[in-house]
Amino acid sequence: MKLFVTILCILTICSSTVPVYGGWNSLGRVSSYEKQNDGIIISIPPALLSVSVLSPAVIRFHMTPSGSFQTDHSWAVVNTKLGDQKYTISETPDFITIKTSVISVTIMKNPCRILVHDGYGNLLNRDDSVKGMCWSGSDVRVWKTMPRDEQYFGFGEKAGSLGKKWKSFSMWNSDIPAYKADTDPLYQSIPFFYGIRKGLTYGIFLDNTYNTSFSMGKENSSCYSFGAVDGELNYYLIYGPKPVDVIQRFSRLTGTTPLPPKWALGYQQSRWSYYPEQRVRELGATFRNKKIPCDVIYLDIHYMNGYRCFTWDTVRFPNAAGMVKDLAADGFKIVPIIDPGIKNEKGYWVFDEGLLGDHFVRTPEGNPFVGKVWPGDCVFPDFTKINTRSWWGSLYRNLVDIGIAGFWNDMNEPSVFDSPTKTFPDDVMHDDEGRMTDHRKNHNIYGMQMVRATYEGLLKLRPNERPFVLTRANYAGGQRYAAAWTGDNISSWEHLEMAVPMCLNLSISGQSFVGTDIGGFIGNPSGELFARWLQLGIFTPFMRAHTVTGSKDKEPWSYGADFEAINRKSIELRYRLLPYIYTQFYLAERDGMPIMRPVFFDFPEDEETYWQENTFLFGNAFLVAPVLWEDDRQRDVRLPKGIWYDYWTGAKYDGPVSVTVDAPLERIPLFVKGGSIISERSVVQYIDERPLDTLILQIYPSDTSSTVIYEDDGKSFDYRRGIYKLRTVSVTSTDTGYKIRSGKPEGSYKPSARIIQLAVHDVPKSPSAVRLGKRELHEKSGEWKYESIHGIVTVYFPDRGDYFDLRVIK
Ligand code: MIG
């Protein structure tokens, strides 16, 4: 009886203090709070809210309506101590305020609402005063005030325009071939976005693996909201003030893409499917005969015996090991596809082993879940189980033993042909590392844990070799394991145009190693469309052409001799820029810098850039303006503040300025920011063909600037033990000339001896002297030359490995 009364009292207290809006229970009055080392836990009966400081700029908000927190676990977060976790706390009758050295979090007590300000008192983000944090049944959600002039970007893999205001999305990994600009959701879930307003940026990462959703002003023009169908409202607010600060902090939180093997930066050729063996061999030979550089050939599902993973169709591939070996000798890496669906068939070793080891997901009744994919009836590994991941990793052994270089994991949303939901039913159970939870919680991480199993398995099999894994599905943090491509697009101009904002948003969501199926997956592109797509592909970090089964040939030479020449040039440009591109990958691992990024990323004060979705930056030196429209032979482009040079003509512009440049079929409009130093090499047919014999430095001087150039062996993890070479090259332009210096490099890597060919652009007249250290260099003996048409001084000198000091005197 006593108990009953107590419960009744609690219920009445609760119902009287929990405001309800449109079916949502909202946080009411703060009753008390408790200090923790890294923040506070606030009690707002029946809910609890924890506010913790990960660093001065990163705050975690974590709300549970149930009155107790679940065991804390994240698949995405790798690091929660991101910096100084000190804060001060103050209290008034109406507010609790937590201050770090850069932001302050104000918690209104009644009702409980959050406001975040920067150190200058600018409002960064606030809960909507009506709803704020809410729950309804198992749903959790928060409503935030949406300022008129705030724009939103990110959200991982979303098609459509770059800016995401006025749109709504959900996160539920889905296999949707021939998706459109407004198809949502797609293959990957990265519940992370940026809000930016007058140059002031924050990021929000909702770390909840259930089906999450974001409504950016779709139902209400003054609010946006995000939430999940279950689990806790668990999100991180990441202060900038610049977009680059946000991505760097998000990257520390969720990890970065480790440097891939260098060959994975080369051109890659795929189709569904190249077979038999002879055709694969011929494909390789054609690249070499035609002198079109290429590093990787993909094997899609037809290489397997009846689509059984980890087997070969020995009729189509009578000598797979020999093929891999011969192609390797010719500089090709082979990347086969591996799907999660394992044929449900006694006697097939993977099935037998998996059953014995209890590696397959089960229905609530306890039977392995069976669904149809390519092999017919399949069972599916439970990648959320530690043992299953290591078992899966070990399955690659036979393929690795014959020299297979990397792997492509597809269908890992997971995609199931004959299920009404096109994936596992909601009640399929997952180990969830011992927590035993249903598919609703594990769906969005299934692909991520599959590529984790693959990546970690490869690490075990080849401990000092960088794995290369490509994936279609993923979750936040999955950039640690795999590169991503944007799935089954269409060979259309519309899809080419969509490719740019889609890759940009994915890239700034942490997945920097990204690209599309060049030429479009479904359909047959015209020669022009393929050529333009390939040109864009030079500037997507992942550069692979691919196409659906039954389509026409989609190789660089498939469209006649004129296009073949154009396509060769495009691929050659990619190889020429490799030293620069490799350095960008290094910065992506070290700092989380997205390689391909929107113009606003580097120019956040310039609000016009928020709308630029057909132009993008590639590293900090290039602005790329791809031609995305049929028959166009010119391109309009707006250049942001600063000096810009046309890479092709040397024309100089003083931004911000809108210009129209020629864009003949054979080239992609490309601009270099004044002050850039671009490292290039001579063209090779594949990355490891020969060591760099000439390091080309293209210098576009401004007053003073510097850049880094990163080198290592391109394949091992030795760079993590100091065996790399990071050089800083700086340029100063004065009245008397140019001073170009390379400081003492960092790291102990010793590249082979080579020549530096250093070109200084925009030099109005022939220099009076060129000096390397104390030594005068002579024009007559070919140590330097001046081309008056382009205003370029080129200097040649041996690279002694470290310090140099070069003066070009007016
Ligand atoms: O159900 O392996 O997105 O790239 O060629 C289709 C065959 C399965 C989908 C991938 C595509 C691949 C195809 N796969």
PDB file of C-alpha atoms in Angstrom, residues 73-222:
ATOM      1  CA  HIS A  73      29.526   2.973 -25.453  1.00  0.00           C
ATOM      2  CA  SER A  74      30.178   4.433 -28.883  1.00  0.00           C
ATOM      3  CA  TRP A  75      31.165   2.824 -32.171  1.00  0.00           C
ATOM      4  CA  ALA A  76      32.227   6.180 -33.533  1.00  0.00           C
ATOM      5  CA  VAL A  77      34.081   7.962 -30.773  1.00  0.00           C
ATOM      6  CA  VAL A  78      37.709   7.022 -30.217  1.00  0.00           C
ATOM      7  CA  ASN A  79      38.813   9.800 -27.935  1.00  0.00           C
ATOM      8  CA  THR A  80      36.876  11.731 -25.309  1.00  0.00           C
ATOM      9  CA  LYS A  81      39.741  13.646 -23.744  1.00  0.00           C
ATOM     10  CA  LEU A  82      40.294  16.142 -26.482  1.00  0.00           C
ATOM     11  CA  GLY A  83      42.011  18.833 -24.510  1.00  0.00           C
ATOM     12  CA  ASP A  84      41.815  20.826 -21.353  1.00  0.00           C
ATOM     13  CA  GLN A  85      38.667  19.638 -19.585  1.00  0.00           C
ATOM     14  CA  LYS A  86      38.703  22.408 -16.992  1.00  0.00           C
ATOM     15  CA  TYR A  87      35.588  24.508 -16.621  1.00  0.00           C
ATOM     16  CA  THR A  88      34.084  26.903 -14.156  1.00  0.00           C
ATOM     17  CA  ILE A  89      30.549  26.719 -12.967  1.00  0.00           C
ATOM     18  CA  SER A  90      28.299  29.455 -11.637  1.00  0.00           C
ATOM     19  CA  GLU A  91      24.712  29.507 -10.565  1.00  0.00           C
ATOM     20  CA  THR A  92      21.891  32.027 -10.203  1.00  0.00           C
ATOM     21  CA  PRO A  93      18.275  31.306  -9.272  1.00  0.00           C
ATOM     22  CA  ASP A  94      17.453  30.896 -12.967  1.00  0.00           C
ATOM     23  CA  PHE A  95      20.634  29.591 -14.603  1.00  0.00           C
ATOM     24  CA  ILE A  96      23.589  27.289 -14.273  1.00  0.00           C
ATOM     25  CA  THR A  97      26.527  28.367 -16.414  1.00  0.00           C
ATOM     26  CA  ILE A  98      29.479  26.262 -17.429  1.00  0.00           C
ATOM     27  CA  LYS A  99      32.397  28.165 -18.900  1.00  0.00           C
ATOM     28  CA  THR A 100      35.426  26.887 -20.710  1.00  0.00           C
ATOM     29  CA  SER A 101      38.182  29.083 -22.069  1.00  0.00           C
ATOM     30  CA  VAL A 102      36.319  29.545 -25.379  1.00  0.00           C
ATOM     31  CA  ILE A 103      32.588  28.989 -24.906  1.00  0.00           C
ATOM     32  CA  SER A 104      29.907  29.075 -22.270  1.00  0.00           C
ATOM     33  CA  VAL A 105      26.962  26.768 -21.837  1.00  0.00           C
ATOM     34  CA  THR A 106      23.978  28.256 -20.075  1.00  0.00           C
ATOM     35  CA  ILE A 107      21.397  25.896 -18.657  1.00  0.00           C
ATOM     36  CA  MET A 108      18.058  27.603 -18.003  1.00  0.00           C
ATOM     37  CA  LYS A 109      16.513  25.941 -14.983  1.00  0.00           C
ATOM     38  CA  ASN A 110      12.813  26.215 -15.676  1.00  0.00           C
ATOM     39  CA  PRO A 111      12.172  24.803 -18.115  1.00  0.00           C
ATOM     40  CA  CYS A 112      15.555  23.184 -18.723  1.00  0.00           C
ATOM     41  CA  ARG A 113      16.931  24.678 -21.945  1.00  0.00           C
ATOM     42  CA  ILE A 114      20.490  25.004 -23.280  1.00  0.00           C
ATOM     43  CA  LEU A 115      22.128  28.090 -24.764  1.00  0.00           C
ATOM     44  CA  VAL A 116      25.702  28.152 -26.063  1.00  0.00           C
ATOM     45  CA  HIS A 117      27.687  31.350 -26.571  1.00  0.00           C
ATOM     46  CA  ASP A 118      31.189  31.922 -27.844  1.00  0.00           C
ATOM     47  CA  GLY A 119      33.732  33.833 -25.774  1.00  0.00           C
ATOM     48  CA  TYR A 120      32.631  37.122 -27.314  1.00  0.00           C
ATOM     49  CA  GLY A 121      29.041  36.652 -26.240  1.00  0.00           C
ATOM     50  CA  ASN A 122      27.769  35.661 -29.683  1.00  0.00           C
ATOM     51  CA  LEU A 123      24.937  33.179 -29.504  1.00  0.00           C
ATOM     52  CA  LEU A 124      26.076  30.003 -31.199  1.00  0.00           C
ATOM     53  CA  ASN A 125      23.232  27.615 -30.643  1.00  0.00           C
ATOM     54  CA  ARG A 126      20.174  27.364 -28.423  1.00  0.00           C
ATOM     55  CA  ASP A 127      17.335  25.021 -27.652  1.00  0.00           C
ATOM     56  CA  ASP A 128      13.956  26.068 -28.896  1.00  0.00           C
ATOM     57  CA  SER A 129      12.262  27.730 -25.915  1.00  0.00           C
ATOM     58  CA  VAL A 130       9.031  25.793 -26.451  1.00  0.00           C
ATOM     59  CA  LYS A 131      10.193  22.222 -26.960  1.00  0.00           C
ATOM     60  CA  GLY A 132      13.917  21.871 -26.279  1.00  0.00           C
ATOM     61  CA  MET A 133      14.853  18.268 -25.471  1.00  0.00           C
ATOM     62  CA  CYS A 134      11.936  15.857 -25.630  1.00  0.00           C
ATOM     63  CA  TRP A 135      10.878  12.247 -25.670  1.00  0.00           C
ATOM     64  CA  SER A 136       7.816  10.386 -26.755  1.00  0.00           C
ATOM     65  CA  GLY A 137       7.569   6.641 -26.305  1.00  0.00           C
ATOM     66  CA  SER A 138      11.068   5.467 -27.191  1.00  0.00           C
ATOM     67  CA  ASP A 139      11.760   8.519 -29.403  1.00  0.00           C
ATOM     68  CA  VAL A 140      14.166  11.217 -28.281  1.00  0.00           C
ATOM     69  CA  ARG A 141      14.536  14.570 -29.997  1.00  0.00           C
ATOM     70  CA  VAL A 142      15.731  18.126 -29.557  1.00  0.00           C
ATOM     71  CA  TRP A 143      14.417  21.279 -31.158  1.00  0.00           C
ATOM     72  CA  LYS A 144      16.772  24.178 -31.758  1.00  0.00           C
ATOM     73  CA  THR A 145      16.191  27.749 -32.771  1.00  0.00           C
ATOM     74  CA  MET A 146      17.015  28.248 -36.447  1.00  0.00           C
ATOM     75  CA  PRO A 147      18.339  31.718 -37.258  1.00  0.00           C
ATOM     76  CA  ARG A 148      17.214  33.060 -40.642  1.00  0.00           C
ATOM     77  CA  ASP A 149      20.756  33.446 -41.902  1.00  0.00           C
ATOM     78  CA  GLU A 150      22.187  30.153 -40.651  1.00  0.00           C
ATOM     79  CA  GLN A 151      23.093  27.502 -43.262  1.00  0.00           C
ATOM     80  CA  TYR A 152      23.652  23.773 -42.830  1.00  0.00           C
ATOM     81  CA  PHE A 153      26.099  21.358 -44.446  1.00  0.00           C
ATOM     82  CA  GLY A 154      27.423  17.868 -43.937  1.00  0.00           C
ATOM     83  CA  PHE A 155      25.054  15.008 -42.971  1.00  0.00           C
ATOM     84  CA  GLY A 156      27.379  12.476 -44.561  1.00  0.00           C
ATOM     85  CA  GLU A 157      26.212  10.893 -47.781  1.00  0.00           C
ATOM     86  CA  LYS A 158      23.275  12.891 -49.034  1.00  0.00           C
ATOM     87  CA  ALA A 159      22.416  13.645 -52.649  1.00  0.00           C
ATOM     88  CA  GLY A 160      21.018  16.994 -53.762  1.00  0.00           C
ATOM     89  CA  SER A 161      22.303  20.492 -53.185  1.00  0.00           C
ATOM     90  CA  LEU A 162      25.280  21.387 -51.010  1.00  0.00           C
ATOM     91  CA  GLY A 163      23.264  23.453 -48.529  1.00  0.00           C
ATOM     92  CA  LYS A 164      20.789  21.446 -46.480  1.00  0.00           C
ATOM     93  CA  LYS A 165      18.531  24.118 -45.048  1.00  0.00           C
ATOM     94  CA  TRP A 166      14.780  23.523 -45.478  1.00  0.00           C
ATOM     95  CA  LYS A 167      15.375  19.817 -45.935  1.00  0.00           C
ATOM     96  CA  SER A 168      14.874  16.778 -43.798  1.00  0.00           C
ATOM     97  CA  PHE A 169      16.829  13.544 -43.669  1.00  0.00           C
ATOM     98  CA  SER A 170      16.982  10.257 -41.967  1.00  0.00           C
ATOM     99  CA  MET A 171      19.890   7.926 -41.352  1.00  0.00           C
ATOM    100  CA  TRP A 172      19.181   4.303 -42.210  1.00  0.00           C
ATOM    101  CA  ASN A 173      21.713   2.660 -44.512  1.00  0.00           C
ATOM    102  CA  SER A 174      19.868   1.791 -47.712  1.00  0.00           C
ATOM    103  CA  ASP A 175      20.765   0.213 -51.034  1.00  0.00           C
ATOM    104  CA  ILE A 176      18.998   2.395 -53.579  1.00  0.00           C
ATOM    105  CA  PRO A 177      20.321   1.971 -57.110  1.00  0.00           C
ATOM    106  CA  ALA A 178      19.670   4.878 -59.483  1.00  0.00           C
ATOM    107  CA  TYR A 179      18.940   7.209 -56.593  1.00  0.00           C
ATOM    108  CA  LYS A 180      17.859  10.740 -57.324  1.00  0.00           C
ATOM    109  CA  ALA A 181      18.746  14.134 -55.884  1.00  0.00           C
ATOM    110  CA  ASP A 182      15.992  13.823 -53.285  1.00  0.00           C
ATOM    111  CA  THR A 183      16.358  10.121 -52.448  1.00  0.00           C
ATOM    112  CA  ASP A 184      16.907   9.696 -48.733  1.00  0.00           C
ATOM    113  CA  PRO A 185      18.327   7.851 -46.922  1.00  0.00           C
ATOM    114  CA  LEU A 186      21.229   6.371 -48.906  1.00  0.00           C
ATOM    115  CA  TYR A 187      24.017   3.903 -48.170  1.00  0.00           C
ATOM    116  CA  GLN A 188      25.847   5.636 -45.322  1.00  0.00           C
ATOM    117  CA  SER A 189      24.891   7.259 -42.032  1.00  0.00           C
ATOM    118  CA  ILE A 190      26.965  10.072 -40.622  1.00  0.00           C
ATOM    119  CA  PRO A 191      24.699  11.980 -38.241  1.00  0.00           C
ATOM    120  CA  PHE A 192      26.929  15.038 -38.193  1.00  0.00           C
ATOM    121  CA  PHE A 193      26.345  18.513 -39.584  1.00  0.00           C
ATOM    122  CA  TYR A 194      27.646  22.053 -39.579  1.00  0.00           C
ATOM    123  CA  GLY A 195      25.720  25.209 -38.797  1.00  0.00           C
ATOM    124  CA  ILE A 196      27.344  28.361 -40.145  1.00  0.00           C
ATOM    125  CA  ARG A 197      26.257  31.943 -39.837  1.00  0.00           C
ATOM    126  CA  LYS A 198      28.259  35.002 -40.818  1.00  0.00           C
ATOM    127  CA  GLY A 199      31.419  32.929 -40.727  1.00  0.00           C
ATOM    128  CA  LEU A 200      30.751  31.544 -37.257  1.00  0.00           C
ATOM    129  CA  THR A 201      30.608  27.747 -37.300  1.00  0.00           C
ATOM    130  CA  TYR A 202      29.648  24.909 -35.012  1.00  0.00           C
ATOM    131  CA  GLY A 203      29.140  21.217 -35.634  1.00  0.00           C
ATOM    132  CA  ILE A 204      26.671  18.798 -34.096  1.00  0.00           C
ATOM    133  CA  PHE A 205      27.284  15.066 -33.973  1.00  0.00           C
ATOM    134  CA  LEU A 206      24.322  12.978 -32.860  1.00  0.00           C
ATOM    135  CA  ASP A 207      25.976   9.734 -31.834  1.00  0.00           C
ATOM    136  CA  ASN A 208      23.028   7.372 -31.924  1.00  0.00           C
ATOM    137  CA  THR A 209      23.030   4.360 -34.233  1.00  0.00           C
ATOM    138  CA  TYR A 210      19.252   3.902 -34.407  1.00  0.00           C
ATOM    139  CA  ASN A 211      17.313   5.463 -37.237  1.00  0.00           C
ATOM    140  CA  THR A 212      18.028   9.140 -36.633  1.00  0.00           C
ATOM    141  CA  SER A 213      16.400  12.061 -38.360  1.00  0.00           C
ATOM    142  CA  PHE A 214      17.102  15.716 -38.961  1.00  0.00           C
ATOM    143  CA  SER A 215      14.568  18.308 -39.956  1.00  0.00           C
ATOM    144  CA  MET A 216      16.303  21.519 -40.884  1.00  0.00           C
ATOM    145  CA  GLY A 217      13.354  23.893 -40.858  1.00  0.00           C
ATOM    146  CA  LYS A 218      11.170  21.596 -42.914  1.00  0.00           C
ATOM    147  CA  GLU A 219       8.062  21.797 -40.657  1.00  0.00           C
ATOM    148  CA  ASN A 220       8.768  25.061 -38.930  1.00  0.00           C
ATOM    149  CA  SER A 221      10.745  27.932 -40.387  1.00  0.00           C
ATOM    150  CA  SER A 222      12.139  29.061 -37.045  1.00  0.00           C
TER     151      SER A 222
END
